[in-house]
Short mmCIF file of C-alpha atoms in Angstrom, two decimals:
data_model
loop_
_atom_site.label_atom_id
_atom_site.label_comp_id
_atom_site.label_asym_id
_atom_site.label_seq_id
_atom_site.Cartn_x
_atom_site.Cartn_y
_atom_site.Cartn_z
CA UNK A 230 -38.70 52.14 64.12
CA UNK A 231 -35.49 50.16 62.30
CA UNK A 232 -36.14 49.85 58.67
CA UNK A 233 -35.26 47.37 56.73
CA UNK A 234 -34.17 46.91 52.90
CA UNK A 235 -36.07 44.32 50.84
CA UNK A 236 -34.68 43.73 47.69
CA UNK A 237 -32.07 45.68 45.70
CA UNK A 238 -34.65 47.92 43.70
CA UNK A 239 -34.94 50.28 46.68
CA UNK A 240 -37.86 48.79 48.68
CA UNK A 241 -37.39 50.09 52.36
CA UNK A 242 -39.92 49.52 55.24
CA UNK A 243 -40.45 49.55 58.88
CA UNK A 244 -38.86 46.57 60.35
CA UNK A 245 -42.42 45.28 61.02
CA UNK A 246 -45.32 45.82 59.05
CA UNK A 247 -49.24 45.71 59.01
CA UNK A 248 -51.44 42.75 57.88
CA UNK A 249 -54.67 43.97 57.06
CA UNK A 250 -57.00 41.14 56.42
CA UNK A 251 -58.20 40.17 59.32
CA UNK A 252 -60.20 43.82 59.13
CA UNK A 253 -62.45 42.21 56.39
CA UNK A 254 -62.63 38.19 56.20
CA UNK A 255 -61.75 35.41 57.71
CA UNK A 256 -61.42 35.60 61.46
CA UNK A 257 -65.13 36.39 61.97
CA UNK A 258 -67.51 39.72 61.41
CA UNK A 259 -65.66 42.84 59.80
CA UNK A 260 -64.42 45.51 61.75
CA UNK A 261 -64.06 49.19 60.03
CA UNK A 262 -63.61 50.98 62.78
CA UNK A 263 -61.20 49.05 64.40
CA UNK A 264 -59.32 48.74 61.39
CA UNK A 265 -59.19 52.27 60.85
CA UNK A 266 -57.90 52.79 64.56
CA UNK A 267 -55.47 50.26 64.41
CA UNK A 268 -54.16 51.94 60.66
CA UNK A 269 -54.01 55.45 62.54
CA UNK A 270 -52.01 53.65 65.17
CA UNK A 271 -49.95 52.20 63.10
CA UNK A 272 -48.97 55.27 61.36
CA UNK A 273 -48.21 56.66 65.08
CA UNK A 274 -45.81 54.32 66.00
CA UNK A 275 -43.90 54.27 62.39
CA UNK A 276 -44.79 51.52 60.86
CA UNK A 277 -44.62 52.02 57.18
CA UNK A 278 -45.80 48.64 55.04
CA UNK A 279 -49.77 47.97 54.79
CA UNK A 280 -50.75 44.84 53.09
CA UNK A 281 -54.40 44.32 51.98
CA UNK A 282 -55.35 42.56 48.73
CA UNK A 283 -58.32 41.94 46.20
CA UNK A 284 -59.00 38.73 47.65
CA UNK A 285 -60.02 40.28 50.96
CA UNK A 286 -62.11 42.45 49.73
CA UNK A 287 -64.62 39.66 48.31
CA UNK A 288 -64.50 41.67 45.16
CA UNK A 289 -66.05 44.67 46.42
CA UNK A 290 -62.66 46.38 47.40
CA UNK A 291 -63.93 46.63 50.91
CA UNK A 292 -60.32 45.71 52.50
CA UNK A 293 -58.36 47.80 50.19
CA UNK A 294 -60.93 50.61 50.94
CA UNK A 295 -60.26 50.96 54.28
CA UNK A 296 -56.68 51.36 53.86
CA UNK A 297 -57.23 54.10 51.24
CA UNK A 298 -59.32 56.22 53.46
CA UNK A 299 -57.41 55.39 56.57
CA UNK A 300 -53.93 56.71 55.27
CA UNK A 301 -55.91 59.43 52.85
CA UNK A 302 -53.96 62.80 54.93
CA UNK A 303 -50.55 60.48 55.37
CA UNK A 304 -50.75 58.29 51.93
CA UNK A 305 -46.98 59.95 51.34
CA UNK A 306 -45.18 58.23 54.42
CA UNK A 307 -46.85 54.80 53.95
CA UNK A 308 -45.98 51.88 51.80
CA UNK A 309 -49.26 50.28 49.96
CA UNK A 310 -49.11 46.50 48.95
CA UNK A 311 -51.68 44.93 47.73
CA UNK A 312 -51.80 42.07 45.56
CA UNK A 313 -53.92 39.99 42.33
CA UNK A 314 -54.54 36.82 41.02
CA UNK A 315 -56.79 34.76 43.71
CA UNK A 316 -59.92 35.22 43.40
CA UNK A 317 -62.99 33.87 45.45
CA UNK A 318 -64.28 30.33 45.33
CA UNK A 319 -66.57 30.47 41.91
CA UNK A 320 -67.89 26.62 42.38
CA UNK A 321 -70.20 25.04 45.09
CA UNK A 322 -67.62 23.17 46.51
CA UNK A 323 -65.37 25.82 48.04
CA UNK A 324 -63.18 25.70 44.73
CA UNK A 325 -60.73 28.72 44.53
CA UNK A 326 -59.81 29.89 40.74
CA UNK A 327 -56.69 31.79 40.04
CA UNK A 328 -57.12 34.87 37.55
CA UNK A 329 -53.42 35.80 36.48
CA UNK A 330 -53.96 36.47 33.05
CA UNK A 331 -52.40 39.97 31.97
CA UNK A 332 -55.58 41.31 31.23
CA UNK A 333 -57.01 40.38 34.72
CA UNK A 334 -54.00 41.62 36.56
CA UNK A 335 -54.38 45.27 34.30
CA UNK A 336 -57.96 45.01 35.87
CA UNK A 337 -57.18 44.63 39.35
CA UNK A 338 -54.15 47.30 39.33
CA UNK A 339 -56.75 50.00 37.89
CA UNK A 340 -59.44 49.05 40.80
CA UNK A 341 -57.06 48.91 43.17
CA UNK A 342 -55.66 52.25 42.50
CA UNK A 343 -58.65 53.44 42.65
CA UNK A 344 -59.84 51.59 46.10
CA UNK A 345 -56.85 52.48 47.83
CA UNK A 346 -57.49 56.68 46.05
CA UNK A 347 -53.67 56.31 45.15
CA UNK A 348 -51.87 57.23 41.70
CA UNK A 349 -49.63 54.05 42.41
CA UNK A 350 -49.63 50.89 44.29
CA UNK A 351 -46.02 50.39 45.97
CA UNK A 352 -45.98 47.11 45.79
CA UNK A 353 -48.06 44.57 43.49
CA UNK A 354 -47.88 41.53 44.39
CA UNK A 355 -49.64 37.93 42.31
CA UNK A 356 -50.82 36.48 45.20
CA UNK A 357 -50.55 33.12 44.34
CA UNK A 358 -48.99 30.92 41.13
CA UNK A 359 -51.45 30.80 38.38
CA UNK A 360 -50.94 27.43 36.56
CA UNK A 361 -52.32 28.56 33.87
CA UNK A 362 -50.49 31.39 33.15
CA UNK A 363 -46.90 31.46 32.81
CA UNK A 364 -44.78 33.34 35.02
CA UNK A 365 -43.41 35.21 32.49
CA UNK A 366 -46.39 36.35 31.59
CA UNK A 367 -47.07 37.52 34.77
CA UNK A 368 -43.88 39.72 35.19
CA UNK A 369 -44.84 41.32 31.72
CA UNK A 370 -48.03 42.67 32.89
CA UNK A 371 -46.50 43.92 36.14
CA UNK A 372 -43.45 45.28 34.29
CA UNK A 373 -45.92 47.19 32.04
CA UNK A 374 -47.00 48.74 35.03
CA UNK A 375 -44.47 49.75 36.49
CA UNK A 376 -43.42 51.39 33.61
CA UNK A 377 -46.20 53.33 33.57
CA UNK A 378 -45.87 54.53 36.92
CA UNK A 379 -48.79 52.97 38.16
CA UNK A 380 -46.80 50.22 40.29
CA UNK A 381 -43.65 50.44 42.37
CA UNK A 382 -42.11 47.18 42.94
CA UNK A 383 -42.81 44.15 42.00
CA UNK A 384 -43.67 40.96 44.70
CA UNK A 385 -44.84 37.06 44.39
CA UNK A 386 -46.68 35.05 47.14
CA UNK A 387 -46.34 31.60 47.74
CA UNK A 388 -44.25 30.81 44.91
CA UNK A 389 -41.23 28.44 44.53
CA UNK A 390 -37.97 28.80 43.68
CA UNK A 391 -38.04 28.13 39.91
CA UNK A 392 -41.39 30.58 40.06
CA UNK A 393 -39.20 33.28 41.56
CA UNK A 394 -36.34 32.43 38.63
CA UNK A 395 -38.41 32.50 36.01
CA UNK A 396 -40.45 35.77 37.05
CA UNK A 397 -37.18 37.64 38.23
CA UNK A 398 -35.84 37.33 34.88
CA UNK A 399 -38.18 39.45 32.96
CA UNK A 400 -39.21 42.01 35.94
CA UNK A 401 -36.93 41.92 39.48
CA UNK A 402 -38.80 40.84 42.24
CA UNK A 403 -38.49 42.89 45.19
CA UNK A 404 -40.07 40.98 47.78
CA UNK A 405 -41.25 37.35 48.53
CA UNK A 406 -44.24 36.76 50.72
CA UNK A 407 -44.84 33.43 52.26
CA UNK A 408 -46.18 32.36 55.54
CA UNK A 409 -43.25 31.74 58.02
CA UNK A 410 -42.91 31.90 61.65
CA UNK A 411 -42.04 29.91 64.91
CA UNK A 412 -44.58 27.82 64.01
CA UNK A 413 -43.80 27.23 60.17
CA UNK A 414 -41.10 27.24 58.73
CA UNK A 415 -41.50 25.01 55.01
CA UNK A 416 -39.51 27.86 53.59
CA UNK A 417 -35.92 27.63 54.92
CA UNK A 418 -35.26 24.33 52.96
CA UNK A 419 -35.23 25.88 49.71
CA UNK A 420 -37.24 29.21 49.00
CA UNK A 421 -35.39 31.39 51.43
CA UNK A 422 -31.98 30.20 50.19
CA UNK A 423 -33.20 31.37 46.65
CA UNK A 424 -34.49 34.80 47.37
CA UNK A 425 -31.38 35.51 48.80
CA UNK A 426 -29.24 34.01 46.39
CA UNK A 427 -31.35 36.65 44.26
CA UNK A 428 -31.07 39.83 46.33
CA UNK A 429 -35.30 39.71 46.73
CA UNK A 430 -36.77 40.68 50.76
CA UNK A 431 -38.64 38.50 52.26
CA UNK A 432 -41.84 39.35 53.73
CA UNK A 433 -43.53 37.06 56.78
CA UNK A 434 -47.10 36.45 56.80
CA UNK A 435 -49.33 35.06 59.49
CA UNK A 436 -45.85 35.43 62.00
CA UNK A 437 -48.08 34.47 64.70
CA UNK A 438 -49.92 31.27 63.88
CA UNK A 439 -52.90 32.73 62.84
CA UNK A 440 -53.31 33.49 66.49
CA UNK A 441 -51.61 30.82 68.50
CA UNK A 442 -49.03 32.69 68.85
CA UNK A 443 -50.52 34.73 71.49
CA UNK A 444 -52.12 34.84 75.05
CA UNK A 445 -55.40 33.88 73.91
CA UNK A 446 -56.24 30.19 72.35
CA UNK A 447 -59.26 28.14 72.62
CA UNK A 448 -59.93 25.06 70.69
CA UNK A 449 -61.22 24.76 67.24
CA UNK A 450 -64.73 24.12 68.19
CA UNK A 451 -64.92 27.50 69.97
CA UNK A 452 -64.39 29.57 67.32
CA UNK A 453 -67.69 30.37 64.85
CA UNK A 454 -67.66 28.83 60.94
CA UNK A 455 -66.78 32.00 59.83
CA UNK A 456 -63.59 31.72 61.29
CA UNK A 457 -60.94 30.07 59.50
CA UNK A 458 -59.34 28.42 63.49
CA UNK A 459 -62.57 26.75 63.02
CA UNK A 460 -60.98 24.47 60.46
CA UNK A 461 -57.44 25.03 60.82
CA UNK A 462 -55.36 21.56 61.62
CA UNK A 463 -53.16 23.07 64.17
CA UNK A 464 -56.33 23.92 66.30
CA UNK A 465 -57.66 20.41 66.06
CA UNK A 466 -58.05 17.42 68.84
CA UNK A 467 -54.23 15.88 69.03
CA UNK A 468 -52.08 19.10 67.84
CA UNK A 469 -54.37 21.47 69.63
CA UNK A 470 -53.20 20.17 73.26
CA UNK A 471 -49.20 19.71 71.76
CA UNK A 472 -49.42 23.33 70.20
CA UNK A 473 -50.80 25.00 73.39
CA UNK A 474 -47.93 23.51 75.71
CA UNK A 475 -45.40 24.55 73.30
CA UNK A 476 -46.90 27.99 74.08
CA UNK A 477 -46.84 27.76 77.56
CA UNK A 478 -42.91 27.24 77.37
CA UNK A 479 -42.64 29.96 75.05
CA UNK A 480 -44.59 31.97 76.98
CA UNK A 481 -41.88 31.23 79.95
CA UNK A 482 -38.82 32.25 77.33
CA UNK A 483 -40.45 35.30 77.45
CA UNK A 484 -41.51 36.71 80.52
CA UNK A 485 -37.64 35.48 81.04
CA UNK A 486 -37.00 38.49 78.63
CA UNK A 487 -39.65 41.11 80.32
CA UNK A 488 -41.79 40.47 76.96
CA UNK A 489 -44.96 38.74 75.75
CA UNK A 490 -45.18 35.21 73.86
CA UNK A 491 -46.13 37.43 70.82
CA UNK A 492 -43.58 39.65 71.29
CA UNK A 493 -40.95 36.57 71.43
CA UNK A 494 -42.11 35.32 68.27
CA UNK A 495 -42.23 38.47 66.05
CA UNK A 496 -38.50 39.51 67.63
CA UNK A 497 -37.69 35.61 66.38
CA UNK A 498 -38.30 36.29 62.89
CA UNK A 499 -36.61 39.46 63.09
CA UNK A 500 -33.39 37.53 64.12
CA UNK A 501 -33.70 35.27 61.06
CA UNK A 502 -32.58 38.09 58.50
CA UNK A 503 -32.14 41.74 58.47
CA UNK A 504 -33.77 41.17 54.59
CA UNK A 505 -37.24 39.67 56.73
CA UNK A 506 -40.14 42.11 57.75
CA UNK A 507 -43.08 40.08 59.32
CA UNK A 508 -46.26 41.56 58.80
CA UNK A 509 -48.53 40.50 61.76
CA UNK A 510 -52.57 40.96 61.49
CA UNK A 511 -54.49 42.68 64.01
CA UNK A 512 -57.50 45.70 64.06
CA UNK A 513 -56.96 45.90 67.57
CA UNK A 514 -54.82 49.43 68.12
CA UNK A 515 -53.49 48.23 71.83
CA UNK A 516 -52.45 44.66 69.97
CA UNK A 517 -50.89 46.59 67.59
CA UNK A 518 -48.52 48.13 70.22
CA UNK A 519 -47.37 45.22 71.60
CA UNK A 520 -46.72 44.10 68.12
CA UNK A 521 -44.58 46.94 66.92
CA UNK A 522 -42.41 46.39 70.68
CA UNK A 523 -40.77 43.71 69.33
CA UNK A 524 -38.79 45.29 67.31
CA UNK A 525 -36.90 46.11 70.68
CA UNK A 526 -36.27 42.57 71.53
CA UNK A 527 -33.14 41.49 71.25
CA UNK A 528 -32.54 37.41 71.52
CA UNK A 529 -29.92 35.67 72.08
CA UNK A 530 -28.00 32.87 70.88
CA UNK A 531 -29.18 30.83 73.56
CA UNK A 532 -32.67 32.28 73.40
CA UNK A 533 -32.55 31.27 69.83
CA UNK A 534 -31.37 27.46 70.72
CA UNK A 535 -34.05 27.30 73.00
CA UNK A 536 -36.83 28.27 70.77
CA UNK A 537 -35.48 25.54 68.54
CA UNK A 538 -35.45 23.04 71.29
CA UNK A 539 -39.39 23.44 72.09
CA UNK A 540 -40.62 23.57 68.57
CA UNK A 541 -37.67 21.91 66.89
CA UNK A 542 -40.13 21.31 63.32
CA UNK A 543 -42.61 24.26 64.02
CA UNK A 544 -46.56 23.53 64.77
CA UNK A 545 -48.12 20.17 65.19
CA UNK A 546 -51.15 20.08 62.27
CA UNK A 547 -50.71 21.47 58.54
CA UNK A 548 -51.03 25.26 57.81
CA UNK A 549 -53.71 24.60 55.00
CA UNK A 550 -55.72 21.62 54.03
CA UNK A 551 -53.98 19.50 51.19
CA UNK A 552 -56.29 21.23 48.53
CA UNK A 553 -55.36 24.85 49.28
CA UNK A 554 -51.19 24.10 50.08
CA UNK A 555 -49.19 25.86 47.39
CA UNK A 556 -47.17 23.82 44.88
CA UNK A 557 -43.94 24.47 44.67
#
């Protein structure tokens, strides 16, 4: 597979990586095995960059677990991000809390090291803005660990671009992750112009809608509580129906090209920026494949104007409820 360079502290990765969440929470009952598979596969076919995180692990580690012993006899050739700082809803009303204080990322590095039976994490990354904490704070702790060997690079979620600033200029960011895709795409107005201005990678989560961006979609009332297209706007009555026939003309763009809608959309992102790996979620091993063909789809200029043309703002519905969207 093509690697790619993200950032300009010597971060290199397979031009499209491995989201491993969906192995532990939020799109219904858990799935070790599969995971594990779809890891093994994933080594296989050369993809390098594995992202779990504490969240996913509902504080047990479970997620980051099954990365550890997945890539135990191959650790070497694999890239291990995981990341701190959001924490599990603590109140009865669904609340989240944000832990970045240096003391709780110190915390998380050691357990994670230790979940993931690694003498360094390759990338740490907070994985979202602590208001409370300053993000110079932030950097600190992360710089102290990289120092001592026990982190690699250094990576923010979801922040914005006087977030990045101020964290870049106490420890250099390496990498940027923020949701982007066909379907979203908040981030070219300002944050991707500043990570570039800044020589940081950019790293795509949830590059296919959550899902949507695929063969198989059913309403929101189809899918069980424990699933978060449940409750997700873009899967609701009104952008639901205006989502799925945006789809179905994706979906001819792309058997125009011999590929799948998936495939389409992961090769779109990869068109963006040479400095973009998307990171696409499955624990499905044949899924996985398709995935990781992409990366041999080339699109044109024209393919490119005509993606624009049937999404020209990305999805109908928000990508998180008003309570949970970042602030920038």
């Amino acid at each position: 597979m093509e690697h790619r360079e993200l950032g300009t502290q010597g971060l290199r990765v397979g031009a499209i990586g491995l989201g491993t969440m969906g192995m532990t929470m939020a799109y219904g009952a858990g799935d070790e095995p599969g995971g594990t598979a779809t890891i093994h596969r994933a080594h296989q076919l050369g993809v390098t960059l594995l992202d779990t995180a504490e969240l996913y692990g509902g504080g047990t580690g479970s997620n980051e677990k099954i990365v550890g012993a997945a890539v135990r006899d191959f650790r070497d050739e694999m890239v291990l991000a995981t990341k701190f700082g959001f924490v599990l809803p603590r109140t009865n009303d669904g609340g989240r809390e944000f832990d970045s204080r240096p003391e709780h990322i110190r915390e998380v590095a050691d357990n994670s090291l230790r979940y993931l039976q690694t003498d360094h994490i390759d990338v740490l990354y907070q994985h979202r803005p602590d208001p409370d904490v300053p993000m110079e704070d932030v950097a600190g702790a992360v710089k102290e660990l990289i120092d001592a060997g026990k982190v690699r690079y250094f990576g923010l979620s979801e922040a914005g671009p006087e977030q990045i600033r101020a964290a870049h200029a106490v420890q250099p960011v390496s990498v940027l992750q923020t949701e982007y895709s066909i379907f979203e795409r908040a981030v070219e107005a300002e944050v991707l112009p500043a990570v570039r201005e800044l020589g940081i990678g950019f790293v795509a989560y949830s590059p296919l809608g959550r899902g949507f961006l695929t063969s198989t979609v059913k309403p929101a009332a189809e899918y069980p509580k424990d699933d978060m297209r449940s409750w997700d706007d873009r899967w609701q009555p009104g952008n639901y129906e205006k989502n799925v026939e945006a789809i179905h003309q994706l979906t001819d763009l792309a058997r125009e090209k011999g590929a799948t809608v998936t495939q389409l959309a992961l090769a779109w992102l990869l068109a963006q920026g040479e400095d973009i790996v998307p990171i696409p979620g499955t624990r499905s091993p044949e899924r996985l494949a398709e995935n990781v063909a992409a990366a041999d789809l080339t699109l044109s200029t024209a393919d490119l104007e005509r993606v624009a043309q049937i999404l020209p703002r990305g999805a109908y519905g928000s990508r998180y409820p008003a309570e949970m969207m970042p602030r920038w």
